[in-house]
């Protein structure tokens, strides 16, 4: 194989991918069989199989037991709005979108205390094993899960206060800024890091993804001056969402 030349299975996968993207192979169409790929492209069974595996890993096709492999429906990506311009109350990006787009959004959550692991301890600036409140969210649109989020808050800050449980009490469901203000903590800056990775099995199961599906991860931390008061990971399927930022010009 010469310099820059692709392996045969990637060339076959690329051609099939183009047919899917262009609509030549529309959603719910059965992908050509392994034998058909072998004959059409003049490749071995191994190459044909590997090409199909690539398309499946990319989430473009799905296997149906006893029926074959079919082109998946390609959703129109929605935007996750990330903005410095937030309303003074209820500052949760998902809740804002539900209000502005008129879609039927719901969410469920569960909070539990746990000892901070190494990564969360570093993000919050606490010691490994320090108690934190972990809250897990599943966000839904019209009943379908679209986004996951897990947040952690140091209990040395919120413990035994009215805002110890993010979704309960007088400020339950409000944004971090508003909740922290209620205990005289002024949140004045936030950092976000956006990345992508293969989805974990439990994430894909919850979001309706397939093995190998890539997820977007927004890792966010709120600060009061230099002190971290909350950190969270927001997870969504990469083919369903785009991260849209609106930032002030200085």
PDB file of C-alpha atoms in Angstrom:
ATOM      1  CA  UNK A   1       0.000   0.000   0.000  1.00  0.00           C
ATOM      2  CA  UNK A   2       1.497   3.335  -1.078  1.00  0.00           C
ATOM      3  CA  UNK A   3       1.838   6.475   0.997  1.00  0.00           C
ATOM      4  CA  UNK A   4      -1.572   8.063   1.585  1.00  0.00           C
ATOM      5  CA  UNK A   5      -3.435   5.101   0.106  1.00  0.00           C
ATOM      6  CA  UNK A   6      -6.363   3.916   2.202  1.00  0.00           C
ATOM      7  CA  UNK A   7      -6.918   0.279   3.149  1.00  0.00           C
ATOM      8  CA  UNK A   8      -9.523  -1.405   0.959  1.00  0.00           C
ATOM      9  CA  UNK A   9     -12.128  -1.643   3.717  1.00  0.00           C
ATOM     10  CA  UNK A  10     -11.944   2.122   4.335  1.00  0.00           C
ATOM     11  CA  UNK A  11     -12.365   2.873   0.627  1.00  0.00           C
ATOM     12  CA  UNK A  12     -15.459   0.670   0.525  1.00  0.00           C
ATOM     13  CA  UNK A  13     -16.817   2.224   3.722  1.00  0.00           C
ATOM     14  CA  UNK A  14     -16.185   5.714   2.308  1.00  0.00           C
ATOM     15  CA  UNK A  15     -18.150   4.966  -0.864  1.00  0.00           C
ATOM     16  CA  UNK A  16     -21.058   3.474   1.077  1.00  0.00           C
ATOM     17  CA  UNK A  17     -20.988   6.407   3.505  1.00  0.00           C
ATOM     18  CA  UNK A  18     -21.245   8.835   0.589  1.00  0.00           C
ATOM     19  CA  UNK A  19     -24.276   6.964  -0.727  1.00  0.00           C
ATOM     20  CA  UNK A  20     -25.921   7.215   2.686  1.00  0.00           C
ATOM     21  CA  UNK A  21     -25.143  10.930   3.060  1.00  0.00           C
ATOM     22  CA  UNK A  22     -26.284  11.761  -0.484  1.00  0.00           C
ATOM     23  CA  UNK A  23     -29.533   9.839  -0.067  1.00  0.00           C
ATOM     24  CA  UNK A  24     -28.742   7.120  -2.592  1.00  0.00           C
ATOM     25  CA  UNK A  25     -29.181   4.771   0.327  1.00  0.00           C
ATOM     26  CA  UNK A  26     -32.017   6.461   2.255  1.00  0.00           C
ATOM     27  CA  UNK A  27     -32.968   5.719   5.873  1.00  0.00           C
ATOM     28  CA  UNK A  28     -34.455   2.269   6.528  1.00  0.00           C
ATOM     29  CA  UNK A  29     -32.931   0.906   3.299  1.00  0.00           C
ATOM     30  CA  UNK A  30     -31.180  -2.405   3.694  1.00  0.00           C
ATOM     31  CA  UNK A  31     -27.415  -2.134   3.278  1.00  0.00           C
ATOM     32  CA  UNK A  32     -26.018  -4.304   0.468  1.00  0.00           C
ATOM     33  CA  UNK A  33     -25.189  -7.755   1.776  1.00  0.00           C
ATOM     34  CA  UNK A  34     -21.646  -8.863   2.430  1.00  0.00           C
ATOM     35  CA  UNK A  35     -21.749 -10.955  -0.744  1.00  0.00           C
ATOM     36  CA  UNK A  36     -23.063  -7.996  -2.781  1.00  0.00           C
ATOM     37  CA  UNK A  37     -20.325  -5.709  -1.458  1.00  0.00           C
ATOM     38  CA  UNK A  38     -17.724  -8.346  -2.266  1.00  0.00           C
ATOM     39  CA  UNK A  39     -18.960  -8.649  -5.863  1.00  0.00           C
ATOM     40  CA  UNK A  40     -19.573  -4.924  -6.494  1.00  0.00           C
ATOM     41  CA  UNK A  41     -16.213  -3.735  -5.157  1.00  0.00           C
ATOM     42  CA  UNK A  42     -14.130  -6.781  -6.029  1.00  0.00           C
ATOM     43  CA  UNK A  43     -12.960  -7.311  -2.461  1.00  0.00           C
ATOM     44  CA  UNK A  44     -12.736 -10.234  -0.063  1.00  0.00           C
ATOM     45  CA  UNK A  45     -15.343 -11.229   2.502  1.00  0.00           C
ATOM     46  CA  UNK A  46     -13.050  -9.900   5.227  1.00  0.00           C
ATOM     47  CA  UNK A  47     -12.849  -6.458   3.585  1.00  0.00           C
ATOM     48  CA  UNK A  48     -16.621  -6.352   3.073  1.00  0.00           C
ATOM     49  CA  UNK A  49     -17.225  -7.282   6.701  1.00  0.00           C
ATOM     50  CA  UNK A  50     -14.769  -4.676   8.005  1.00  0.00           C
ATOM     51  CA  UNK A  51     -16.387  -1.964   5.849  1.00  0.00           C
ATOM     52  CA  UNK A  52     -19.790  -2.764   7.345  1.00  0.00           C
ATOM     53  CA  UNK A  53     -18.271  -2.658  10.833  1.00  0.00           C
ATOM     54  CA  UNK A  54     -16.948   0.856  10.152  1.00  0.00           C
ATOM     55  CA  UNK A  55     -20.396   2.120   9.151  1.00  0.00           C
ATOM     56  CA  UNK A  56     -21.953   0.488  12.202  1.00  0.00           C
ATOM     57  CA  UNK A  57     -19.345   2.022  14.522  1.00  0.00           C
ATOM     58  CA  UNK A  58     -20.108   5.436  13.002  1.00  0.00           C
ATOM     59  CA  UNK A  59     -23.791   4.973  13.797  1.00  0.00           C
ATOM     60  CA  UNK A  60     -24.823   5.162  10.134  1.00  0.00           C
ATOM     61  CA  UNK A  61     -26.317   1.675  10.028  1.00  0.00           C
ATOM     62  CA  UNK A  62     -27.830  -0.732  12.515  1.00  0.00           C
ATOM     63  CA  UNK A  63     -28.248  -4.472  12.605  1.00  0.00           C
ATOM     64  CA  UNK A  64     -31.724  -5.963  12.962  1.00  0.00           C
ATOM     65  CA  UNK A  65     -31.833  -9.463  14.322  1.00  0.00           C
ATOM     66  CA  UNK A  66     -32.698 -11.990  11.613  1.00  0.00           C
ATOM     67  CA  UNK A  67     -33.251  -9.254   9.026  1.00  0.00           C
ATOM     68  CA  UNK A  68     -29.946  -7.658   8.068  1.00  0.00           C
ATOM     69  CA  UNK A  69     -28.250  -4.272   8.335  1.00  0.00           C
ATOM     70  CA  UNK A  70     -30.200  -1.086   7.616  1.00  0.00           C
ATOM     71  CA  UNK A  71     -29.436   2.605   7.170  1.00  0.00           C
ATOM     72  CA  UNK A  72     -30.349   4.525  10.309  1.00  0.00           C
ATOM     73  CA  UNK A  73     -32.518   7.640  10.374  1.00  0.00           C
ATOM     74  CA  UNK A  74     -30.228  10.678  10.540  1.00  0.00           C
ATOM     75  CA  UNK A  75     -31.635  13.191  13.021  1.00  0.00           C
ATOM     76  CA  UNK A  76     -31.439  16.919  12.336  1.00  0.00           C
ATOM     77  CA  UNK A  77     -28.978  18.232  14.947  1.00  0.00           C
ATOM     78  CA  UNK A  78     -30.321  20.590  17.596  1.00  0.00           C
ATOM     79  CA  UNK A  79     -28.288  23.248  19.308  1.00  0.00           C
ATOM     80  CA  UNK A  80     -27.271  23.235  22.943  1.00  0.00           C
ATOM     81  CA  UNK A  81     -27.140  26.954  23.662  1.00  0.00           C
ATOM     82  CA  UNK A  82     -24.188  28.033  25.767  1.00  0.00           C
ATOM     83  CA  UNK A  83     -24.260  31.750  26.515  1.00  0.00           C
ATOM     84  CA  UNK A  84     -22.924  34.358  28.880  1.00  0.00           C
ATOM     85  CA  UNK A  85     -26.319  36.065  28.601  1.00  0.00           C
ATOM     86  CA  UNK A  86     -28.471  34.214  31.099  1.00  0.00           C
ATOM     87  CA  UNK A  87     -31.780  35.156  32.702  1.00  0.00           C
ATOM     88  CA  UNK A  88     -31.477  36.018  36.404  1.00  0.00           C
ATOM     89  CA  UNK A  89     -33.470  32.935  37.496  1.00  0.00           C
ATOM     90  CA  UNK A  90     -33.787  29.308  36.436  1.00  0.00           C
ATOM     91  CA  UNK A  91     -30.424  29.424  34.658  1.00  0.00           C
ATOM     92  CA  UNK A  92     -30.368  25.889  33.346  1.00  0.00           C
ATOM     93  CA  UNK A  93     -29.605  25.718  29.580  1.00  0.00           C
ATOM     94  CA  UNK A  94     -31.990  22.824  28.958  1.00  0.00           C
ATOM     95  CA  UNK A  95     -34.820  24.548  30.837  1.00  0.00           C
ATOM     96  CA  UNK A  96     -34.211  27.737  28.852  1.00  0.00           C
ATOM     97  CA  UNK A  97     -34.518  25.832  25.573  1.00  0.00           C
ATOM     98  CA  UNK A  98     -37.780  24.246  26.653  1.00  0.00           C
ATOM     99  CA  UNK A  99     -39.240  27.663  27.386  1.00  0.00           C
ATOM    100  CA  UNK A 100     -38.014  29.341  24.203  1.00  0.00           C
ATOM    101  CA  UNK A 101     -38.615  26.586  21.650  1.00  0.00           C
ATOM    102  CA  UNK A 102     -42.025  25.511  22.860  1.00  0.00           C
ATOM    103  CA  UNK A 103     -41.143  21.824  22.992  1.00  0.00           C
ATOM    104  CA  UNK A 104     -42.388  19.502  25.685  1.00  0.00           C
ATOM    105  CA  UNK A 105     -39.369  19.024  27.901  1.00  0.00           C
ATOM    106  CA  UNK A 106     -39.229  17.095  31.145  1.00  0.00           C
ATOM    107  CA  UNK A 107     -36.420  15.878  33.351  1.00  0.00           C
ATOM    108  CA  UNK A 108     -35.876  13.547  36.230  1.00  0.00           C
ATOM    109  CA  UNK A 109     -33.099  13.615  38.778  1.00  0.00           C
ATOM    110  CA  UNK A 110     -31.658  11.786  41.735  1.00  0.00           C
ATOM    111  CA  UNK A 111     -29.233  13.131  44.338  1.00  0.00           C
ATOM    112  CA  UNK A 112     -26.895  11.026  46.484  1.00  0.00           C
ATOM    113  CA  UNK A 113     -23.937  11.738  48.728  1.00  0.00           C
ATOM    114  CA  UNK A 114     -20.604  10.151  47.856  1.00  0.00           C
ATOM    115  CA  UNK A 115     -16.882  10.543  48.413  1.00  0.00           C
ATOM    116  CA  UNK A 116     -15.146  12.580  45.714  1.00  0.00           C
ATOM    117  CA  UNK A 117     -13.034  10.521  43.320  1.00  0.00           C
ATOM    118  CA  UNK A 118      -9.699  11.778  42.068  1.00  0.00           C
ATOM    119  CA  UNK A 119     -11.030  13.638  39.003  1.00  0.00           C
ATOM    120  CA  UNK A 120     -13.957  15.301  40.786  1.00  0.00           C
ATOM    121  CA  UNK A 121     -11.769  16.208  43.771  1.00  0.00           C
ATOM    122  CA  UNK A 122      -9.358  17.968  41.404  1.00  0.00           C
ATOM    123  CA  UNK A 123     -12.151  19.806  39.607  1.00  0.00           C
ATOM    124  CA  UNK A 124     -13.718  20.991  42.868  1.00  0.00           C
ATOM    125  CA  UNK A 125     -10.436  21.689  44.646  1.00  0.00           C
ATOM    126  CA  UNK A 126     -11.245  19.309  47.526  1.00  0.00           C
ATOM    127  CA  UNK A 127      -9.541  16.229  48.938  1.00  0.00           C
ATOM    128  CA  UNK A 128     -10.147  12.756  47.531  1.00  0.00           C
ATOM    129  CA  UNK A 129     -12.883  11.205  49.644  1.00  0.00           C
ATOM    130  CA  UNK A 130     -14.427  14.511  50.741  1.00  0.00           C
ATOM    131  CA  UNK A 131     -18.223  14.319  50.724  1.00  0.00           C
ATOM    132  CA  UNK A 132     -19.996  15.716  47.677  1.00  0.00           C
ATOM    133  CA  UNK A 133     -23.589  15.780  46.501  1.00  0.00           C
ATOM    134  CA  UNK A 134     -23.907  14.016  43.154  1.00  0.00           C
ATOM    135  CA  UNK A 135     -27.055  14.685  41.130  1.00  0.00           C
ATOM    136  CA  UNK A 136     -27.838  12.716  37.984  1.00  0.00           C
ATOM    137  CA  UNK A 137     -30.291  14.045  35.403  1.00  0.00           C
ATOM    138  CA  UNK A 138     -32.068  12.584  32.400  1.00  0.00           C
ATOM    139  CA  UNK A 139     -33.574  15.252  30.140  1.00  0.00           C
ATOM    140  CA  UNK A 140     -36.387  14.305  27.771  1.00  0.00           C
ATOM    141  CA  UNK A 141     -38.228  15.852  24.850  1.00  0.00           C
ATOM    142  CA  UNK A 142     -41.699  14.516  24.152  1.00  0.00           C
ATOM    143  CA  UNK A 143     -40.827  11.583  26.369  1.00  0.00           C
ATOM    144  CA  UNK A 144     -37.612  10.663  24.534  1.00  0.00           C
ATOM    145  CA  UNK A 145     -34.251  10.934  26.392  1.00  0.00           C
ATOM    146  CA  UNK A 146     -31.985  13.510  24.720  1.00  0.00           C
ATOM    147  CA  UNK A 147     -29.374  14.528  27.262  1.00  0.00           C
ATOM    148  CA  UNK A 148     -27.708  13.328  30.446  1.00  0.00           C
ATOM    149  CA  UNK A 149     -26.024  15.404  33.122  1.00  0.00           C
ATOM    150  CA  UNK A 150     -24.202  14.645  36.347  1.00  0.00           C
ATOM    151  CA  UNK A 151     -23.276  17.423  38.756  1.00  0.00           C
ATOM    152  CA  UNK A 152     -21.195  17.446  41.929  1.00  0.00           C
ATOM    153  CA  UNK A 153     -21.222  20.042  44.712  1.00  0.00           C
ATOM    154  CA  UNK A 154     -18.945  20.082  47.789  1.00  0.00           C
ATOM    155  CA  UNK A 155     -20.956  19.416  50.943  1.00  0.00           C
ATOM    156  CA  UNK A 156     -18.519  21.459  52.984  1.00  0.00           C
ATOM    157  CA  UNK A 157     -20.148  24.405  51.202  1.00  0.00           C
ATOM    158  CA  UNK A 158     -23.796  23.368  50.801  1.00  0.00           C
ATOM    159  CA  UNK A 159     -24.230  20.766  53.543  1.00  0.00           C
ATOM    160  CA  UNK A 160     -26.980  21.554  56.055  1.00  0.00           C
ATOM    161  CA  UNK A 161     -28.176  24.519  53.996  1.00  0.00           C
ATOM    162  CA  UNK A 162     -31.503  25.001  52.157  1.00  0.00           C
ATOM    163  CA  UNK A 163     -29.723  24.321  48.827  1.00  0.00           C
ATOM    164  CA  UNK A 164     -27.993  21.066  49.758  1.00  0.00           C
ATOM    165  CA  UNK A 165     -30.302  19.155  47.376  1.00  0.00           C
ATOM    166  CA  UNK A 166     -30.284  20.890  43.954  1.00  0.00           C
ATOM    167  CA  UNK A 167     -33.798  19.783  42.993  1.00  0.00           C
ATOM    168  CA  UNK A 168     -35.518  20.073  46.368  1.00  0.00           C
ATOM    169  CA  UNK A 169     -36.317  22.802  48.871  1.00  0.00           C
ATOM    170  CA  UNK A 170     -37.336  26.429  48.268  1.00  0.00           C
ATOM    171  CA  UNK A 171     -34.847  26.860  45.397  1.00  0.00           C
ATOM    172  CA  UNK A 172     -35.138  23.368  43.962  1.00  0.00           C
ATOM    173  CA  UNK A 173     -34.640  23.407  40.192  1.00  0.00           C
ATOM    174  CA  UNK A 174     -33.076  26.861  40.098  1.00  0.00           C
ATOM    175  CA  UNK A 175     -29.707  27.551  38.535  1.00  0.00           C
ATOM    176  CA  UNK A 176     -26.383  27.291  40.366  1.00  0.00           C
ATOM    177  CA  UNK A 177     -25.907  31.066  40.481  1.00  0.00           C
ATOM    178  CA  UNK A 178     -29.265  31.684  42.149  1.00  0.00           C
ATOM    179  CA  UNK A 179     -28.937  28.786  44.575  1.00  0.00           C
ATOM    180  CA  UNK A 180     -25.461  29.801  45.702  1.00  0.00           C
ATOM    181  CA  UNK A 181     -26.541  33.408  46.155  1.00  0.00           C
ATOM    182  CA  UNK A 182     -29.087  32.167  48.687  1.00  0.00           C
ATOM    183  CA  UNK A 183     -26.212  31.041  50.942  1.00  0.00           C
ATOM    184  CA  UNK A 184     -24.194  34.223  50.312  1.00  0.00           C
ATOM    185  CA  UNK A 185     -21.846  32.696  47.743  1.00  0.00           C
ATOM    186  CA  UNK A 186     -21.387  34.937  44.701  1.00  0.00           C
ATOM    187  CA  UNK A 187     -20.695  32.946  41.534  1.00  0.00           C
ATOM    188  CA  UNK A 188     -18.758  35.195  39.170  1.00  0.00           C
ATOM    189  CA  UNK A 189     -17.176  32.957  36.521  1.00  0.00           C
ATOM    190  CA  UNK A 190     -17.600  29.613  34.818  1.00  0.00           C
ATOM    191  CA  UNK A 191     -15.330  27.431  32.722  1.00  0.00           C
ATOM    192  CA  UNK A 192     -16.379  24.922  30.077  1.00  0.00           C
ATOM    193  CA  UNK A 193     -14.451  22.292  28.155  1.00  0.00           C
ATOM    194  CA  UNK A 194     -16.083  20.557  25.180  1.00  0.00           C
ATOM    195  CA  UNK A 195     -14.903  17.169  24.003  1.00  0.00           C
ATOM    196  CA  UNK A 196     -16.056  14.011  22.264  1.00  0.00           C
ATOM    197  CA  UNK A 197     -15.526  10.337  23.043  1.00  0.00           C
ATOM    198  CA  UNK A 198     -17.172   6.967  22.427  1.00  0.00           C
ATOM    199  CA  UNK A 199     -20.288   6.706  24.569  1.00  0.00           C
ATOM    200  CA  UNK A 200     -20.250   4.443  27.596  1.00  0.00           C
ATOM    201  CA  UNK A 201     -22.606   1.470  27.428  1.00  0.00           C
ATOM    202  CA  UNK A 202     -24.958   2.905  30.056  1.00  0.00           C
ATOM    203  CA  UNK A 203     -25.023   6.316  28.336  1.00  0.00           C
ATOM    204  CA  UNK A 204     -25.891   4.827  24.950  1.00  0.00           C
ATOM    205  CA  UNK A 205     -28.557   2.656  26.513  1.00  0.00           C
ATOM    206  CA  UNK A 206     -30.135   5.678  28.210  1.00  0.00           C
ATOM    207  CA  UNK A 207     -29.953   7.885  25.087  1.00  0.00           C
ATOM    208  CA  UNK A 208     -30.935   5.310  22.474  1.00  0.00           C
ATOM    209  CA  UNK A 209     -27.521   5.183  20.840  1.00  0.00           C
ATOM    210  CA  UNK A 210     -25.676   2.219  19.363  1.00  0.00           C
ATOM    211  CA  UNK A 211     -22.292   0.712  20.282  1.00  0.00           C
ATOM    212  CA  UNK A 212     -19.488   2.946  19.016  1.00  0.00           C
ATOM    213  CA  UNK A 213     -21.700   6.034  18.911  1.00  0.00           C
ATOM    214  CA  UNK A 214     -19.795   9.217  19.752  1.00  0.00           C
ATOM    215  CA  UNK A 215     -21.065  11.554  22.465  1.00  0.00           C
ATOM    216  CA  UNK A 216     -20.404  15.227  23.118  1.00  0.00           C
ATOM    217  CA  UNK A 217     -19.320  16.032  26.661  1.00  0.00           C
ATOM    218  CA  UNK A 218     -19.486  19.546  28.119  1.00  0.00           C
ATOM    219  CA  UNK A 219     -17.467  19.647  31.341  1.00  0.00           C
ATOM    220  CA  UNK A 220     -18.554  22.765  33.233  1.00  0.00           C
ATOM    221  CA  UNK A 221     -17.399  24.260  36.526  1.00  0.00           C
ATOM    222  CA  UNK A 222     -18.870  27.270  38.337  1.00  0.00           C
ATOM    223  CA  UNK A 223     -16.594  29.398  40.526  1.00  0.00           C
ATOM    224  CA  UNK A 224     -16.961  31.983  43.245  1.00  0.00           C
ATOM    225  CA  UNK A 225     -13.726  33.853  42.601  1.00  0.00           C
ATOM    226  CA  UNK A 226     -11.215  30.964  42.571  1.00  0.00           C
ATOM    227  CA  UNK A 227     -13.340  28.523  44.539  1.00  0.00           C
ATOM    228  CA  UNK A 228     -15.214  25.835  42.597  1.00  0.00           C
ATOM    229  CA  UNK A 229     -18.797  25.522  43.841  1.00  0.00           C
ATOM    230  CA  UNK A 230     -20.204  23.055  41.290  1.00  0.00           C
ATOM    231  CA  UNK A 231     -18.872  20.922  38.474  1.00  0.00           C
ATOM    232  CA  UNK A 232     -20.879  18.909  35.948  1.00  0.00           C
ATOM    233  CA  UNK A 233     -20.664  16.773  32.837  1.00  0.00           C
ATOM    234  CA  UNK A 234     -23.386  17.197  30.198  1.00  0.00           C
ATOM    235  CA  UNK A 235     -23.589  14.303  27.715  1.00  0.00           C
ATOM    236  CA  UNK A 236     -25.478  14.158  24.393  1.00  0.00           C
ATOM    237  CA  UNK A 237     -25.223  12.086  21.210  1.00  0.00           C
ATOM    238  CA  UNK A 238     -22.903  13.879  18.786  1.00  0.00           C
ATOM    239  CA  UNK A 239     -25.112  13.352  15.732  1.00  0.00           C
ATOM    240  CA  UNK A 240     -28.118  14.926  17.450  1.00  0.00           C
ATOM    241  CA  UNK A 241     -26.619  18.084  18.925  1.00  0.00           C
ATOM    242  CA  UNK A 242     -24.285  20.958  18.168  1.00  0.00           C
ATOM    243  CA  UNK A 243     -22.764  23.168  20.854  1.00  0.00           C
ATOM    244  CA  UNK A 244     -23.582  26.821  20.081  1.00  0.00           C
ATOM    245  CA  UNK A 245     -21.779  29.580  21.997  1.00  0.00           C
ATOM    246  CA  UNK A 246     -22.687  33.230  22.308  1.00  0.00           C
ATOM    247  CA  UNK A 247     -19.894  35.234  23.923  1.00  0.00           C
ATOM    248  CA  UNK A 248     -19.446  38.961  24.613  1.00  0.00           C
ATOM    249  CA  UNK A 249     -16.884  40.942  22.640  1.00  0.00           C
ATOM    250  CA  UNK A 250     -14.439  42.803  24.869  1.00  0.00           C
TER     251      UNK A 250
END
